[in-house]
mmCIF file of N, CA and C in Angstrom:
data_model
loop_
_atom_site.group_PDB
_atom_site.id
_atom_site.type_symbol
_atom_site.label_atom_id
_atom_site.label_comp_id
_atom_site.label_asym_id
_atom_site.label_seq_id
_atom_site.Cartn_x
_atom_site.Cartn_y
_atom_site.Cartn_z
ATOM 1 N N MET A 108 -6.090 5.929 0.797
ATOM 2 C CA MET A 108 -4.731 5.552 1.415
ATOM 3 C C MET A 108 -5.140 6.057 2.811
ATOM 4 N N LYS A 109 -4.606 5.201 3.912
ATOM 5 C CA LYS A 109 -4.954 5.270 4.931
ATOM 6 C C LYS A 109 -3.538 5.129 5.685
ATOM 7 N N LEU A 110 -2.943 6.116 6.402
ATOM 8 C CA LEU A 110 -1.501 6.031 7.171
ATOM 9 C C LEU A 110 -1.761 4.758 8.334
ATOM 10 N N PRO A 111 -2.724 4.877 9.048
ATOM 11 C CA PRO A 111 -2.827 3.931 10.161
ATOM 12 C C PRO A 111 -2.665 2.350 9.520
ATOM 13 N N VAL A 112 -3.415 2.137 8.501
ATOM 14 C CA VAL A 112 -3.037 0.872 7.714
ATOM 15 C C VAL A 112 -2.015 0.701 7.216
ATOM 16 N N ILE A 113 -1.354 1.559 6.680
ATOM 17 C CA ILE A 113 -0.002 1.593 6.159
ATOM 18 C C ILE A 113 0.938 1.059 7.301
ATOM 19 N N ARG A 114 0.880 2.004 8.305
ATOM 20 C CA ARG A 114 1.638 1.819 9.404
ATOM 21 C C ARG A 114 1.618 0.185 10.138
ATOM 22 N N GLN A 115 0.468 -0.098 10.162
ATOM 23 C CA GLN A 115 0.146 -1.604 10.513
ATOM 24 C C GLN A 115 0.663 -2.466 9.500
ATOM 25 N N PHE A 116 0.452 -2.395 8.326
ATOM 26 C CA PHE A 116 1.196 -3.436 7.436
ATOM 27 C C PHE A 116 2.650 -3.554 7.394
ATOM 28 N N TYR A 117 2.933 -2.098 7.469
ATOM 29 C CA TYR A 117 4.695 -2.249 7.646
ATOM 30 C C TYR A 117 5.180 -2.682 9.000
ATOM 31 N N GLN A 118 4.154 -2.671 9.981
ATOM 32 C CA GLN A 118 4.783 -3.159 11.389
ATOM 33 C C GLN A 118 4.789 -4.428 11.392
ATOM 34 N N THR A 119 3.799 -5.132 10.687
ATOM 35 C CA THR A 119 3.331 -6.552 11.029
ATOM 36 C C THR A 119 3.718 -7.554 10.244
ATOM 37 N N GLN A 120 4.026 -6.917 8.885
ATOM 38 C CA GLN A 120 4.307 -7.881 7.736
ATOM 39 C C GLN A 120 5.703 -7.958 7.013
ATOM 40 N N THR A 121 5.930 -8.902 6.421
ATOM 41 C CA THR A 121 7.320 -8.675 5.714
ATOM 42 C C THR A 121 7.491 -8.291 4.196
ATOM 43 N N VAL A 122 8.350 -7.748 3.871
ATOM 44 C CA VAL A 122 8.409 -7.427 2.495
ATOM 45 C C VAL A 122 7.775 -8.544 1.503
ATOM 46 N N GLU A 123 8.301 -9.879 1.910
ATOM 47 C CA GLU A 123 7.994 -10.927 0.769
ATOM 48 C C GLU A 123 6.351 -11.023 1.134
ATOM 49 N N ASN A 124 5.833 -11.027 2.365
ATOM 50 C CA ASN A 124 4.492 -11.181 2.522
ATOM 51 C C ASN A 124 3.559 -10.290 1.754
ATOM 52 N N LEU A 125 3.953 -8.825 1.935
ATOM 53 C CA LEU A 125 3.299 -7.737 1.048
ATOM 54 C C LEU A 125 3.359 -7.823 -0.305
ATOM 55 N N GLU A 126 4.486 -8.465 -0.818
ATOM 56 C CA GLU A 126 4.538 -8.732 -2.153
ATOM 57 C C GLU A 126 3.528 -9.997 -2.917
ATOM 58 N N LYS A 127 3.299 -10.677 -1.969
ATOM 59 C CA LYS A 127 2.705 -11.981 -2.492
ATOM 60 C C LYS A 127 1.157 -11.410 -2.558
ATOM 61 N N THR A 128 0.918 -10.719 -1.467
ATOM 62 C CA THR A 128 -0.404 -10.370 -1.166
ATOM 63 C C THR A 128 -0.742 -9.270 -2.662
ATOM 64 N N LEU A 129 0.136 -8.450 -2.867
ATOM 65 C CA LEU A 129 0.062 -7.484 -3.865
ATOM 66 C C LEU A 129 -0.188 -8.276 -5.128
ATOM 67 N N GLU A 130 0.499 -9.434 -5.239
ATOM 68 C CA GLU A 130 0.263 -10.080 -6.571
ATOM 69 C C GLU A 130 -1.207 -10.534 -6.811
ATOM 70 N N VAL A 131 -1.580 -11.075 -5.559
ATOM 71 C CA VAL A 131 -2.982 -11.851 -5.497
ATOM 72 C C VAL A 131 -4.047 -10.564 -5.860
ATOM 73 N N LEU A 132 -4.040 -9.389 -5.214
ATOM 74 C CA LEU A 132 -5.014 -8.524 -5.340
ATOM 75 C C LEU A 132 -4.810 -8.042 -6.820
ATOM 76 N N GLU A 133 -3.656 -8.127 -7.204
ATOM 77 C CA GLU A 133 -3.546 -7.305 -8.965
ATOM 78 C C GLU A 133 -4.179 -8.397 -9.910
ATOM 79 N N ALA A 134 -4.034 -9.662 -9.231
ATOM 80 C CA ALA A 134 -4.601 -10.802 -10.264
ATOM 81 C C ALA A 134 -6.281 -10.631 -10.248
ATOM 82 N N PHE A 135 -6.609 -10.525 -9.169
ATOM 83 C CA PHE A 135 -8.162 -10.449 -8.611
ATOM 84 C C PHE A 135 -8.790 -9.240 -9.363
ATOM 85 N N SER A 136 -8.123 -8.236 -9.330
ATOM 86 C CA SER A 136 -8.357 -7.086 -10.381
ATOM 87 C C SER A 136 -8.460 -7.352 -11.756
ATOM 88 N N GLU A 137 -8.081 -8.294 -12.145
ATOM 89 C CA GLU A 137 -8.175 -8.434 -13.595
ATOM 90 C C GLU A 137 -9.218 -9.423 -13.840
ATOM 91 N N PHE A 138 -9.808 -10.239 -13.032
ATOM 92 C CA PHE A 138 -10.941 -10.997 -13.385
ATOM 93 C C PHE A 138 -12.214 -10.201 -13.831
ATOM 94 N N ARG A 139 -12.605 -10.775 -15.082
ATOM 95 C CA ARG A 139 -13.913 -10.352 -15.552
ATOM 96 C C ARG A 139 -15.060 -10.117 -14.690
ATOM 97 N N GLY A 140 -15.459 -10.719 -13.879
ATOM 98 C CA GLY A 140 -16.632 -10.721 -13.309
ATOM 99 C C GLY A 140 -16.396 -9.700 -11.816
ATOM 100 N N THR A 141 -15.278 -9.090 -11.590
ATOM 101 C CA THR A 141 -14.997 -8.310 -10.407
ATOM 102 C C THR A 141 -15.829 -7.086 -10.765
ATOM 103 N N THR A 142 -16.627 -6.830 -9.628
ATOM 104 C CA THR A 142 -17.694 -5.508 -9.655
ATOM 105 C C THR A 142 -16.555 -4.473 -9.316
ATOM 106 N N GLU A 143 -17.514 -3.179 -9.498
ATOM 107 C CA GLU A 143 -16.765 -1.827 -9.403
ATOM 108 C C GLU A 143 -16.481 -1.900 -7.844
ATOM 109 N N GLU A 144 -17.417 -2.093 -7.023
ATOM 110 C CA GLU A 144 -17.059 -2.081 -5.493
ATOM 111 C C GLU A 144 -15.937 -2.822 -5.195
ATOM 112 N N ASP A 145 -15.575 -4.211 -5.837
ATOM 113 C CA ASP A 145 -14.866 -5.066 -5.374
ATOM 114 C C ASP A 145 -13.272 -4.293 -5.992
ATOM 115 N N LEU A 146 -13.224 -3.671 -7.094
ATOM 116 C CA LEU A 146 -12.261 -3.025 -7.475
ATOM 117 C C LEU A 146 -11.978 -1.600 -6.588
ATOM 118 N N ASN A 147 -12.831 -1.238 -6.154
ATOM 119 C CA ASN A 147 -12.273 0.044 -5.056
ATOM 120 C C ASN A 147 -11.895 -0.570 -4.154
ATOM 121 N N VAL A 148 -12.259 -1.556 -3.318
ATOM 122 C CA VAL A 148 -11.823 -2.152 -2.308
ATOM 123 C C VAL A 148 -10.271 -2.613 -2.500
ATOM 124 N N ALA A 149 -10.086 -3.301 -3.472
ATOM 125 C CA ALA A 149 -8.777 -3.916 -4.040
ATOM 126 C C ALA A 149 -7.898 -2.697 -4.150
ATOM 127 N N GLY A 150 -8.278 -1.654 -4.872
ATOM 128 C CA GLY A 150 -7.578 -0.707 -5.215
ATOM 129 C C GLY A 150 -6.897 0.174 -4.003
ATOM 130 N N GLU A 151 -7.709 0.275 -2.970
ATOM 131 C CA GLU A 151 -7.662 0.857 -1.809
ATOM 132 C C GLU A 151 -6.435 0.165 -1.007
ATOM 133 N N LEU A 152 -6.696 -1.276 -0.679
ATOM 134 C CA LEU A 152 -5.574 -1.950 -0.255
ATOM 135 C C LEU A 152 -4.166 -2.241 -1.058
ATOM 136 N N ILE A 153 -4.365 -2.238 -2.329
ATOM 137 C CA ILE A 153 -3.011 -2.123 -3.123
ATOM 138 C C ILE A 153 -2.133 -0.987 -2.567
ATOM 139 N N THR A 154 -3.023 0.343 -2.759
ATOM 140 C CA THR A 154 -2.432 1.815 -2.308
ATOM 141 C C THR A 154 -1.779 1.279 -0.980
ATOM 142 N N ASN A 155 -2.445 0.690 -0.081
ATOM 143 C CA ASN A 155 -1.867 0.721 1.153
ATOM 144 C C ASN A 155 -0.514 -0.303 1.404
ATOM 145 N N ILE A 156 -0.812 -1.259 0.445
ATOM 146 C CA ILE A 156 0.416 -2.134 0.407
ATOM 147 C C ILE A 156 1.453 -1.574 -0.193
ATOM 148 N N CYS A 157 1.369 -1.097 -1.298
ATOM 149 C CA CYS A 157 2.300 -0.250 -2.043
ATOM 150 C C CYS A 157 3.096 0.772 -0.988
ATOM 151 N N GLY A 158 2.201 1.226 -0.232
ATOM 152 C CA GLY A 158 2.824 2.157 0.778
ATOM 153 C C GLY A 158 3.676 1.650 1.794
ATOM 154 N N ALA A 159 3.083 0.592 2.105
ATOM 155 C CA ALA A 159 3.859 0.013 3.323
ATOM 156 C C ALA A 159 5.313 -0.947 2.499
ATOM 157 N N LEU A 160 5.245 -1.110 1.301
ATOM 158 C CA LEU A 160 6.543 -1.362 0.914
ATOM 159 C C LEU A 160 7.334 -0.120 0.407
ATOM 160 N N GLU A 161 7.029 1.101 0.269
ATOM 161 C CA GLU A 161 7.633 2.054 0.053
ATOM 162 C C GLU A 161 8.351 2.387 1.486
ATOM 163 N N VAL A 162 7.430 2.348 2.405
ATOM 164 C CA VAL A 162 8.030 2.755 3.857
ATOM 165 C C VAL A 162 9.085 1.657 4.409
ATOM 166 N N HIS A 163 8.872 0.411 3.887
ATOM 167 C CA HIS A 163 10.080 -0.599 4.233
ATOM 168 C C HIS A 163 11.202 -0.006 3.550
ATOM 169 N N ALA A 164 11.078 0.123 2.110
ATOM 170 C CA ALA A 164 12.282 0.636 1.561
ATOM 171 C C ALA A 164 13.267 1.675 2.169
ATOM 172 N N ASN A 165 12.334 2.745 2.354
ATOM 173 C CA ASN A 165 12.990 4.205 2.976
ATOM 174 C C ASN A 165 13.609 3.571 4.172
ATOM 175 N N VAL A 166 12.936 2.908 5.131
ATOM 176 C CA VAL A 166 13.311 2.671 6.660
ATOM 177 C C VAL A 166 14.801 1.820 6.307
ATOM 178 N N ALA A 167 14.741 0.929 5.512
ATOM 179 C CA ALA A 167 16.020 0.205 4.959
ATOM 180 C C ALA A 167 17.221 0.908 4.669
ATOM 181 N N ALA A 168 16.679 2.427 4.167
ATOM 182 C CA ALA A 168 17.563 3.192 3.505
ATOM 183 C C ALA A 168 18.290 4.231 4.662
ATOM 184 N N GLY A 169 17.431 4.115 5.898
ATOM 185 C CA GLY A 169 18.176 4.782 6.974
ATOM 186 C C GLY A 169 17.014 5.788 7.439
ATOM 187 N N MET A 170 16.041 5.794 6.838
ATOM 188 C CA MET A 170 15.026 7.067 7.026
ATOM 189 C C MET A 170 14.254 6.294 8.434
ATOM 190 N N PRO A 171 13.576 7.136 9.452
ATOM 191 C CA PRO A 171 13.036 6.873 10.387
ATOM 192 C C PRO A 171 11.669 6.696 9.968
ATOM 193 N N GLU A 172 10.922 5.564 10.710
ATOM 194 C CA GLU A 172 9.510 5.279 10.175
ATOM 195 C C GLU A 172 8.543 6.381 10.006
ATOM 196 N N LYS A 173 8.699 7.326 10.752
ATOM 197 C CA LYS A 173 7.677 8.543 10.798
ATOM 198 C C LYS A 173 7.958 9.258 9.555
ATOM 199 N N ASP A 174 9.014 9.520 9.404
ATOM 200 C CA ASP A 174 9.429 10.361 8.083
ATOM 201 C C ASP A 174 8.972 9.495 6.774
ATOM 202 N N ALA A 175 9.348 7.938 7.062
ATOM 203 C CA ALA A 175 8.958 7.208 5.565
ATOM 204 C C ALA A 175 7.572 7.329 5.475
ATOM 205 N N LEU A 176 6.500 7.252 6.639
ATOM 206 C CA LEU A 176 5.420 7.484 6.399
ATOM 207 C C LEU A 176 4.778 8.683 5.866
ATOM 208 N N ASN A 177 5.393 9.638 6.552
ATOM 209 C CA ASN A 177 4.832 11.070 5.855
ATOM 210 C C ASN A 177 5.495 11.104 4.432
ATOM 211 N N THR A 178 6.547 11.171 3.916
ATOM 212 C CA THR A 178 6.817 11.067 2.625
ATOM 213 C C THR A 178 6.105 10.378 1.574
ATOM 214 N N PHE A 179 5.618 9.130 1.999
ATOM 215 C CA PHE A 179 4.809 8.468 1.194
ATOM 216 C C PHE A 179 3.393 9.161 1.167
ATOM 217 N N ALA A 180 3.046 9.920 2.133
ATOM 218 C CA ALA A 180 1.435 10.525 2.156
ATOM 219 C C ALA A 180 1.817 11.752 1.412
ATOM 220 N N GLN A 181 2.790 12.461 1.361
ATOM 221 C CA GLN A 181 3.106 13.664 0.672
ATOM 222 C C GLN A 181 3.001 13.349 -0.867
ATOM 223 N N LYS A 182 3.617 12.087 -1.039
ATOM 224 C CA LYS A 182 4.110 11.711 -2.477
ATOM 225 C C LYS A 182 2.493 11.569 -2.946
ATOM 226 N N VAL A 183 1.647 10.820 -2.330
ATOM 227 C CA VAL A 183 0.423 10.611 -2.831
ATOM 228 C C VAL A 183 -0.249 11.636 -2.765
ATOM 229 N N LEU A 184 -0.261 12.565 -2.091
ATOM 230 C CA LEU A 184 -1.151 13.934 -2.157
ATOM 231 C C LEU A 184 -0.542 14.457 -3.156
ATOM 232 N N GLY A 185 0.721 14.687 -3.395
ATOM 233 C CA GLY A 185 1.344 15.699 -4.633
ATOM 234 C C GLY A 185 0.699 15.147 -5.903
ATOM 235 N N SER A 186 0.819 13.452 -6.192
ATOM 236 C CA SER A 186 0.228 13.063 -7.309
ATOM 237 C C SER A 186 -1.298 13.541 -7.785
ATOM 238 N N ILE A 187 -2.057 13.820 -6.534
ATOM 239 C CA ILE A 187 -3.523 13.852 -6.673
ATOM 240 C C ILE A 187 -3.522 15.333 -7.018
ATOM 241 N N ASP A 188 -3.000 16.033 -6.453
ATOM 242 C CA ASP A 188 -2.741 17.779 -6.936
ATOM 243 C C ASP A 188 -2.594 18.010 -8.422
ATOM 244 N N ARG A 189 -1.913 17.044 -8.850
ATOM 245 C CA ARG A 189 -1.484 17.318 -10.353
ATOM 246 C C ARG A 189 -2.414 17.215 -11.282
#
């Protein structure tokens, strides 16, 4: 998870574009020939895209962008600590 990447995705991409890209990456991850390195890269991108989608949703609900980004980061860090 990289907050600068999530911020960039949020600021430059629509929800629709992010959702379509997420679908492609998830399908790519299921290919039999996908290497471990490919899966790591795809997983990182998927995490960042999901973060951008969550930021879009939180901002649409009235949360400031900075708070939405920090909320997602805390959510991810909190799930790692468990």
